[in-house]
Every structure is written in C-alpha cells, then in structure tokens.
Short mmCIF file of C-alpha atoms (C1' of nucleotides) in Angstrom, two decimals:
data_model
loop_
_atom_site.label_atom_id
_atom_site.label_comp_id
_atom_site.label_asym_id
_atom_site.label_seq_id
_atom_site.Cartn_x
_atom_site.Cartn_y
_atom_site.Cartn_z
CA UNK D 17 -81.30 -115.51 -71.56
CA UNK D 18 -83.79 -118.28 -71.32
CA UNK D 19 -86.64 -117.54 -73.72
CA UNK D 20 -89.49 -119.79 -74.73
CA UNK D 21 -87.39 -122.63 -76.26
CA UNK D 22 -84.98 -122.77 -73.33
CA UNK D 23 -87.73 -122.67 -70.71
CA UNK D 24 -89.73 -125.27 -72.63
CA UNK D 25 -86.62 -127.48 -72.66
CA UNK D 26 -86.37 -127.11 -68.89
CA UNK D 27 -90.05 -127.97 -68.53
CA UNK D 28 -89.67 -131.11 -70.65
CA UNK D 29 -86.64 -132.13 -68.65
CA UNK D 30 -88.60 -131.99 -65.42
CA UNK D 31 -91.63 -133.63 -67.00
CA UNK D 32 -89.56 -136.48 -68.41
CA UNK D 33 -88.07 -137.07 -65.02
CA UNK D 34 -91.20 -136.91 -62.88
CA UNK D 35 -94.05 -137.19 -65.37
CA UNK D 36 -96.68 -139.87 -65.07
CA UNK D 37 -95.68 -140.83 -61.60
CA UNK D 38 -97.02 -140.01 -58.21
CA UNK D 39 -94.47 -137.62 -56.89
CA UNK D 40 -94.36 -136.35 -53.40
CA UNK D 41 -92.45 -133.31 -52.30
CA UNK D 42 -90.37 -134.46 -49.37
CA UNK D 43 -88.06 -131.59 -48.66
CA UNK D 44 -87.61 -128.01 -49.70
CA UNK D 45 -84.42 -126.16 -49.00
CA UNK D 46 -82.60 -123.02 -49.83
CA UNK D 47 -78.92 -122.26 -49.93
CA UNK D 48 -77.01 -119.11 -49.11
CA UNK D 49 -77.30 -115.94 -51.17
CA UNK D 50 -81.05 -115.77 -51.03
CA UNK D 51 -82.78 -114.75 -54.20
CA UNK D 52 -86.39 -113.76 -54.23
CA UNK D 53 -88.14 -116.82 -52.85
CA UNK D 54 -91.69 -116.08 -51.81
CA UNK D 55 -93.24 -116.94 -49.52
CA UNK D 56 -90.42 -117.69 -47.11
CA UNK D 57 -89.24 -121.26 -47.04
CA UNK D 58 -91.04 -122.17 -43.83
CA UNK D 59 -94.48 -121.39 -45.18
CA UNK D 60 -93.59 -122.84 -48.56
CA UNK D 61 -92.77 -126.10 -46.76
CA UNK D 62 -96.08 -126.10 -44.96
CA UNK D 63 -97.91 -125.76 -48.23
CA UNK D 64 -96.14 -128.29 -50.46
CA UNK D 65 -94.25 -130.88 -48.42
CA UNK D 66 -96.20 -134.14 -48.53
CA UNK D 67 -98.24 -132.94 -51.51
CA UNK D 68 -98.25 -134.41 -55.00
CA UNK D 69 -96.86 -132.92 -58.20
CA UNK D 70 -99.87 -132.79 -60.51
CA UNK D 71 -98.69 -130.95 -63.55
CA UNK D 72 -95.65 -129.27 -65.08
CA UNK D 73 -96.48 -126.33 -67.26
CA UNK D 74 -94.94 -123.28 -68.81
CA UNK D 75 -96.26 -119.74 -68.81
CA UNK D 76 -94.18 -117.66 -71.21
CA UNK D 77 -90.66 -117.78 -69.84
CA UNK D 78 -91.60 -119.45 -66.54
CA UNK D 79 -91.80 -123.09 -65.48
CA UNK D 80 -94.89 -123.79 -63.38
CA UNK D 81 -95.33 -126.87 -61.18
CA UNK D 82 -98.82 -127.52 -59.91
CA UNK D 83 -98.58 -129.19 -56.53
CA UNK D 84 -101.27 -130.36 -54.14
CA UNK D 85 -104.40 -132.47 -54.02
CA UNK D 86 -107.54 -132.23 -56.09
CA UNK D 87 -108.96 -129.13 -54.45
CA UNK D 88 -106.47 -126.70 -53.01
CA UNK D 89 -103.48 -126.80 -55.31
CA UNK D 90 -100.48 -124.50 -55.31
CA UNK D 91 -98.36 -123.30 -58.20
CA UNK D 92 -94.59 -123.25 -57.81
CA UNK D 93 -93.23 -120.84 -60.40
CA UNK D 94 -89.59 -120.73 -61.49
CA UNK D 95 -88.68 -117.54 -63.31
CA UNK D 96 -85.09 -117.84 -64.59
CA UNK D 97 -84.76 -114.37 -66.12
CA UNK D 98 -81.14 -114.05 -67.31
CA UNK D 99 -79.15 -116.90 -65.84
CA UNK D 100 -81.54 -119.19 -63.99
CA UNK D 101 -81.72 -122.93 -64.63
CA UNK D 102 -84.24 -125.53 -63.51
CA UNK D 103 -82.37 -128.81 -63.31
CA UNK D 104 -82.93 -132.43 -62.40
CA UNK D 105 -79.21 -133.20 -62.12
CA UNK D 106 -75.69 -131.78 -62.17
CA UNK D 107 -76.00 -128.15 -61.10
CA UNK D 108 -73.01 -126.29 -62.63
CA UNK D 109 -71.66 -125.10 -59.29
CA UNK D 110 -72.70 -125.39 -55.69
CA UNK D 111 -72.07 -121.72 -55.22
CA UNK D 112 -75.09 -120.49 -57.12
CA UNK D 113 -77.56 -123.18 -56.12
CA UNK D 114 -80.52 -121.24 -54.82
CA UNK D 115 -83.29 -123.68 -54.15
CA UNK D 116 -83.81 -127.42 -54.10
CA UNK D 117 -86.60 -129.93 -53.66
CA UNK D 118 -86.42 -133.59 -52.85
CA UNK D 119 -89.05 -135.75 -54.50
CA UNK D 120 -90.11 -139.25 -53.63
CA UNK D 121 -91.35 -142.13 -55.77
CA UNK D 122 -89.69 -141.20 -59.05
CA UNK D 123 -86.44 -141.55 -60.99
CA UNK D 124 -85.09 -138.17 -60.08
CA UNK D 125 -84.94 -137.32 -56.48
CA UNK D 126 -83.91 -133.69 -56.78
CA UNK D 127 -85.07 -130.58 -58.53
CA UNK D 128 -82.66 -127.67 -58.42
CA UNK D 129 -82.94 -123.99 -59.14
CA UNK D 130 -79.51 -122.58 -59.99
CA UNK D 131 -78.91 -118.94 -60.85
CA UNK D 132 -75.51 -117.31 -61.31
CA UNK D 133 -76.64 -113.70 -61.31
CA UNK D 134 -79.61 -114.29 -59.10
CA UNK D 135 -81.99 -112.06 -61.01
CA UNK D 136 -84.57 -114.82 -61.19
CA UNK D 137 -87.04 -115.93 -58.57
CA UNK D 138 -89.03 -118.85 -57.22
CA UNK D 139 -92.55 -118.15 -56.04
CA UNK D 140 -95.50 -120.12 -54.77
CA UNK D 141 -99.01 -118.96 -55.59
CA UNK D 142 -102.49 -120.23 -54.95
CA UNK D 143 -104.83 -120.32 -57.92
CA UNK D 144 -106.03 -116.74 -57.52
CA UNK D 145 -102.50 -115.45 -56.93
CA UNK D 146 -101.33 -117.13 -60.11
CA UNK D 147 -104.24 -115.60 -61.98
CA UNK D 148 -103.45 -112.21 -60.53
CA UNK D 149 -99.76 -112.29 -61.43
CA UNK D 150 -99.63 -114.39 -64.58
CA UNK D 151 -103.21 -114.62 -65.82
CA UNK D 152 -104.46 -113.38 -69.17
CA UNK D 153 -104.34 -109.61 -69.09
CA UNK D 154 -101.05 -109.70 -67.19
CA UNK D 155 -99.34 -111.75 -69.85
CA UNK D 156 -100.24 -112.29 -73.49
CA UNK D 157 -101.02 -115.57 -75.26
CA UNK D 158 -98.15 -117.99 -75.67
CA UNK D 159 -96.11 -117.51 -78.84
CA UNK D 160 -96.73 -121.16 -79.79
CA UNK D 161 -100.45 -121.15 -78.99
CA UNK D 162 -101.49 -117.83 -80.49
CA UNK D 163 -103.39 -117.93 -83.80
CA UNK D 164 -102.45 -115.82 -86.83
CA UNK D 165 -105.56 -113.70 -86.31
CA UNK D 166 -104.75 -113.06 -82.67
CA UNK D 167 -101.09 -112.40 -83.53
CA UNK D 168 -102.10 -109.76 -86.06
CA UNK D 169 -104.54 -108.25 -83.60
CA UNK D 170 -102.12 -107.89 -80.67
CA UNK D 171 -99.57 -106.25 -82.97
CA UNK D 172 -101.95 -103.42 -83.75
CA UNK D 173 -99.61 -101.08 -81.87
CA UNK D 174 -99.57 -98.21 -84.31
CA UNK D 175 -96.30 -96.42 -83.71
CA UNK D 176 -94.28 -99.04 -81.90
CA UNK D 177 -91.32 -100.57 -83.60
CA UNK D 178 -92.06 -104.18 -84.42
CA UNK D 179 -89.02 -105.60 -82.60
CA UNK D 180 -89.94 -103.73 -79.43
CA UNK D 181 -93.54 -104.96 -79.66
CA UNK D 182 -92.39 -108.58 -80.03
CA UNK D 183 -90.52 -108.30 -76.74
CA UNK D 184 -93.60 -107.07 -74.85
CA UNK D 185 -94.77 -110.05 -72.80
CA UNK D 186 -98.20 -108.45 -72.36
CA UNK D 187 -98.75 -108.83 -76.09
CA UNK D 188 -97.19 -112.24 -76.73
CA UNK D 189 -95.51 -114.42 -74.13
CA UNK D 190 -92.19 -116.14 -74.67
CA UNK D 191 -90.17 -114.11 -77.19
CA UNK D 192 -86.93 -112.53 -75.98
CA UNK D 193 -84.14 -110.55 -77.53
CA UNK D 194 -82.38 -113.36 -79.37
CA UNK D 195 -85.36 -114.98 -81.06
CA UNK D 196 -86.93 -111.60 -81.92
CA UNK D 197 -83.92 -110.76 -84.10
CA UNK D 198 -83.85 -114.23 -85.63
CA UNK D 199 -87.55 -114.35 -86.53
CA UNK D 200 -87.56 -110.87 -88.06
CA UNK D 201 -84.59 -111.80 -90.22
CA UNK D 202 -86.26 -115.02 -91.34
CA UNK D 203 -89.47 -113.08 -92.08
CA UNK D 204 -87.53 -110.37 -93.96
CA UNK D 205 -89.02 -107.61 -91.83
CA UNK D 206 -86.91 -104.65 -90.72
CA UNK D 207 -86.85 -104.44 -86.90
CA UNK D 208 -87.56 -100.70 -86.90
CA UNK D 209 -90.74 -100.91 -88.99
CA UNK D 210 -93.65 -99.36 -87.17
CA UNK D 211 -96.37 -101.91 -86.51
CA UNK D 212 -98.92 -99.82 -88.36
CA UNK D 213 -96.90 -100.18 -91.55
CA UNK D 214 -96.96 -103.97 -91.48
CA UNK D 215 -99.01 -105.57 -94.26
CA UNK D 216 -100.98 -108.72 -93.68
CA UNK D 217 -98.40 -110.63 -95.72
CA UNK D 218 -95.64 -109.36 -93.43
CA UNK D 219 -97.58 -110.46 -90.36
CA UNK D 220 -98.17 -113.85 -91.91
CA UNK D 221 -94.47 -114.36 -92.61
CA UNK D 222 -93.58 -113.20 -89.10
CA UNK D 223 -96.12 -115.58 -87.61
CA UNK D 224 -94.89 -118.52 -89.66
CA UNK D 225 -91.23 -117.82 -88.93
CA UNK D 226 -91.94 -117.31 -85.24
CA UNK D 227 -93.46 -120.80 -85.05
CA UNK D 228 -90.82 -122.34 -87.26
CA UNK D 229 -87.89 -120.90 -85.31
CA UNK D 230 -89.30 -121.53 -81.83
CA UNK D 231 -90.20 -125.13 -82.69
CA UNK D 232 -86.83 -125.78 -84.27
CA UNK D 233 -85.05 -124.20 -81.30
CA UNK D 234 -86.99 -126.51 -78.97
CA UNK D 235 -85.88 -129.51 -81.04
CA UNK D 236 -82.29 -128.30 -80.61
CA UNK D 237 -82.92 -127.78 -76.88
CA UNK D 238 -82.32 -124.04 -76.96
CA UNK D 239 -79.34 -121.76 -77.47
CA UNK D 240 -76.23 -121.86 -75.29
CA UNK D 241 -74.32 -118.63 -75.94
CA UNK D 242 -70.59 -118.10 -75.55
CA UNK D 243 -71.00 -117.30 -71.87
CA UNK D 244 -72.26 -120.87 -71.57
CA UNK D 245 -74.88 -120.06 -69.00
CA UNK D 246 -77.93 -121.73 -70.44
CA UNK D 247 -78.05 -125.52 -70.10
CA UNK D 248 -80.83 -128.07 -70.32
CA UNK D 249 -82.18 -129.74 -67.21
CA UNK D 250 -79.28 -132.22 -67.20
CA UNK D 251 -76.76 -129.36 -67.46
CA UNK D 252 -75.99 -130.07 -71.11
CA UNK D 253 -75.56 -127.41 -73.81
CA UNK D 254 -78.29 -126.63 -76.27
CA UNK D 255 -77.60 -126.75 -80.02
CA UNK D 256 -79.57 -123.94 -81.59
CA UNK D 257 -76.72 -121.41 -81.27
CA UNK D 258 -75.23 -123.06 -84.36
CA UNK D 259 -78.36 -122.21 -86.33
CA UNK D 260 -78.36 -118.49 -85.56
CA UNK D 261 -78.41 -116.30 -88.64
CA UNK D 262 -77.98 -112.81 -87.15
CA UNK D 263 -77.85 -112.77 -83.35
CA UNK D 264 -74.46 -111.54 -82.13
CA UNK D 265 -73.09 -111.63 -85.68
CA UNK D 266 -72.40 -107.93 -86.21
CA UNK D 267 -69.98 -107.41 -89.11
CA UNK D 268 -70.37 -110.93 -90.46
CA UNK D 269 -71.70 -111.55 -93.95
CA UNK D 270 -75.42 -112.27 -93.99
CA UNK D 271 -75.88 -116.00 -94.46
CA UNK D 272 -78.97 -115.41 -96.55
CA UNK D 273 -77.98 -112.83 -99.19
CA UNK D 274 -74.24 -113.51 -98.74
CA UNK D 275 -73.57 -109.87 -99.58
CA UNK D 276 -74.50 -107.39 -96.88
CA UNK D 277 -72.99 -107.33 -93.39
CA UNK D 278 -75.08 -107.91 -90.31
CA UNK D 279 -75.66 -104.67 -88.43
CA UNK D 280 -76.30 -104.03 -84.79
CA UNK D 281 -78.57 -101.29 -83.49
CA UNK D 282 -80.08 -100.52 -80.10
CA UNK D 283 -83.83 -100.60 -79.54
CA UNK D 284 -85.34 -100.17 -76.10
CA UNK D 285 -81.81 -100.46 -74.67
CA UNK D 286 -81.26 -103.86 -76.22
CA UNK D 287 -79.17 -104.98 -79.16
CA UNK D 288 -80.93 -105.85 -82.37
CA UNK D 289 -79.10 -107.64 -85.19
CA UNK D 290 -80.35 -107.52 -88.76
CA UNK D 291 -79.49 -107.46 -92.45
CA UNK D 292 -80.38 -104.19 -94.16
CA UNK D 293 -80.44 -105.89 -97.54
CA UNK D 294 -82.76 -108.77 -96.61
CA UNK D 295 -85.07 -107.01 -94.18
CA UNK D 296 -87.36 -104.29 -95.52
"C1'" DC L 1 -101.21 -94.60 -73.40
"C1'" DC L 2 -96.04 -95.14 -74.56
"C1'" DC L 3 -91.20 -94.34 -73.88
"C1'" DC L 4 -86.99 -94.18 -71.38
"C1'" DA L 5 -83.57 -94.81 -67.82
"C1'" DG L 6 -82.54 -97.06 -63.74
"C1'" DT L 7 -82.53 -101.36 -60.83
"C1'" DC L 8 -81.23 -106.06 -59.60
"C1'" DC L 9 -76.76 -109.26 -60.28
"C1'" DT L 10 -72.32 -111.77 -61.96
"C1'" DG L 11 -68.72 -112.91 -65.23
"C1'" DC L 12 -66.52 -111.82 -69.26
"C1'" DG L 13 -63.85 -109.46 -72.57
"C1'" DG L 14 -62.33 -105.10 -74.68
"C1'" DG L 15 -59.47 -101.42 -74.03
"C1'" DC L 16 -55.96 -98.89 -71.98
"C1'" DT A 18 -49.52 -108.11 -68.56
"C1'" DG A 19 -53.07 -106.89 -65.57
"C1'" DC A 20 -56.79 -104.38 -64.07
"C1'" DC A 21 -61.10 -102.06 -64.52
"C1'" DC A 22 -65.18 -100.78 -66.58
"C1'" DG A 23 -69.06 -101.69 -69.38
"C1'" DC A 24 -72.00 -104.78 -71.26
"C1'" DA A 25 -75.15 -108.79 -71.57
"C1'" DG A 26 -81.02 -108.32 -71.26
"C1'" DG A 27 -85.00 -110.92 -68.17
"C1'" DA A 28 -88.88 -108.02 -65.73
"C1'" DC A 29 -90.24 -104.35 -63.18
"C1'" DT A 30 -90.61 -99.33 -61.48
"C1'" DG A 31 -91.05 -94.40 -61.50
"C1'" DG A 32 -91.03 -90.14 -63.97
"C1'" DG A 33 -92.02 -87.54 -68.14
#
DNA sequence: CCCCAGTCCTGCGGGC
DNA sequence: TGCCCGCAGGACTGGG
C-alpha cells in the first residue's frame, strides 16, 4: 500500500544513489509476467538509453524520473499501487521483478521495479503526456505542499464523508487508506463527518496532523505491514507501523483515551479504523 | 456531479 | 490437518 511516505522513501533511495551525478541509462529490460509497461520496451529503449537522468521527483504516489537532455526530456513514471517497489538493490524475489535499468557512472548500477501482485505500472511520457495524465486538474496538490487555505478549499465537498474525500487523489495527492485513518484519529475528527459540517478548527487540526503524520512517517521510512510487502529502496522494512494508533487495530483499546475500543467500518469499500470516543 | 460495484493481481489467514 | 475462499486497497471504468 505505498502511500506518500513510502513512495517518498523510494524516491529518496533512488536520489541518494544516483543524485548529483551524471547518470546514463545503459540498458532497459523487462522480465516475464509483463505488467503494464508503456510504451513497449523497444521504443522505451530508443527514447532513454544513452540519455541522462536529470531529476527524481514524486507526483502523489508515483516516482518520476526525468531523463534526457536539455530540450526533449522524457518522464519515466513508476506507479507501485498495492505491492510495487522501486529499488536500487536486493529485490525480494526474482520471480516478481518486472523491470530493470542499468545506469552508468554512479554508485548503483541497477534500478529495479518489483511488484508481487503486478497491479502497478511503469510508463514513459513526454512533457505533454505527463501533463495530460498527471498534471494539475488530473491530480490534486501534494499533501505536503498544499497550504491550509487550499486544503480547506478542496475539501468543500458538501455531502462527502471526510475520509472518502481524503482518499480522492483529484483533491489532494498522496493520502491512502492507512494514513487517512491515522490522521483523522490524530485530528479527532470522525471519518463519517460530512465535509460541509467541518469547522475551520477541524480543518486546521486535520491539516496539521496530516503534515505531522506524513513527515514523521517519512522519517521512519514508511509502514511495513504484516504482509511485509512494502520495503525501502534497499529492501529494508520501514518503521512507522510501530507508531500506528488505529490502523488494523480493531478491538484494541484506543491508545489515546485508553478506554474505548477501536472500531472498523467500511467506507467506499475500504476499511476505516477509528475511536468513537476520541473522534467527533 | 457523486456513488457504487467490478476489475486487475497475489499471498495470507480465518473458518470449516 | 488441510484446503479454499475472501480479503487487502492502489486506480480506473461503466452504469445508475
């Protein structure tokens, strides 16, 4: 379930390994069990082999590598969805390795895309294609770049439940199911509140807790759940799972009030965890 | 416009 | 004990 903190950790892993150096793409390859890789490998090779890695970015829950020369640059986008990993070393298994790149002139020589379930994808866009698929309008402002004013404005979604709105990537980019539950608990806001009923003070607490939790989760290098799928770019576990207050803790005593039990409900076909006593 | 169910896919754990 | 089904939830799609 890579969300913003996990994808940011992947981005930093790649950046630390290749950043600041002139990096040339030498080889691009793909292993069995093809996932969505577009365009096909042959044309991807034509466009990026021999080119230079210029920038490593993140758009919401995607890692974006800008590759090329000054003018015509391409954008290689890794979208891990549920079980994808962008690695610089130690892919968990060979079986689910989906895509690899060999780089020259830097400490790491390989970038891997590994994906157990294969729901993710790797795509190459030109500048206008990137704009078309992932530009503003297609995807909201980043959860760590949005201002309080903008945050309050995009959540003017009268009848939508606040938890469902937080998951909508067109409104805010980067929040997924796990961190939505955690930030609402920390902000003491009930996940089923309709957005129109939120007061400015509620929005302010949500905004502050969103930043707090995402930044802290990045420091801990993300959350590795019991299925163990998510790893950082060196295939090591994250640490934020030990900081969770509500996610996947149905029936446990709330760590905040120490009285009520954490409940689990379904919203938009996803589990939400919350404390009825703390969250109003 | 928004909501909902279905789709992709694999591995696991709960239940029988 | 062993097997099978359902669930996990990223993003997208089509129908209401």
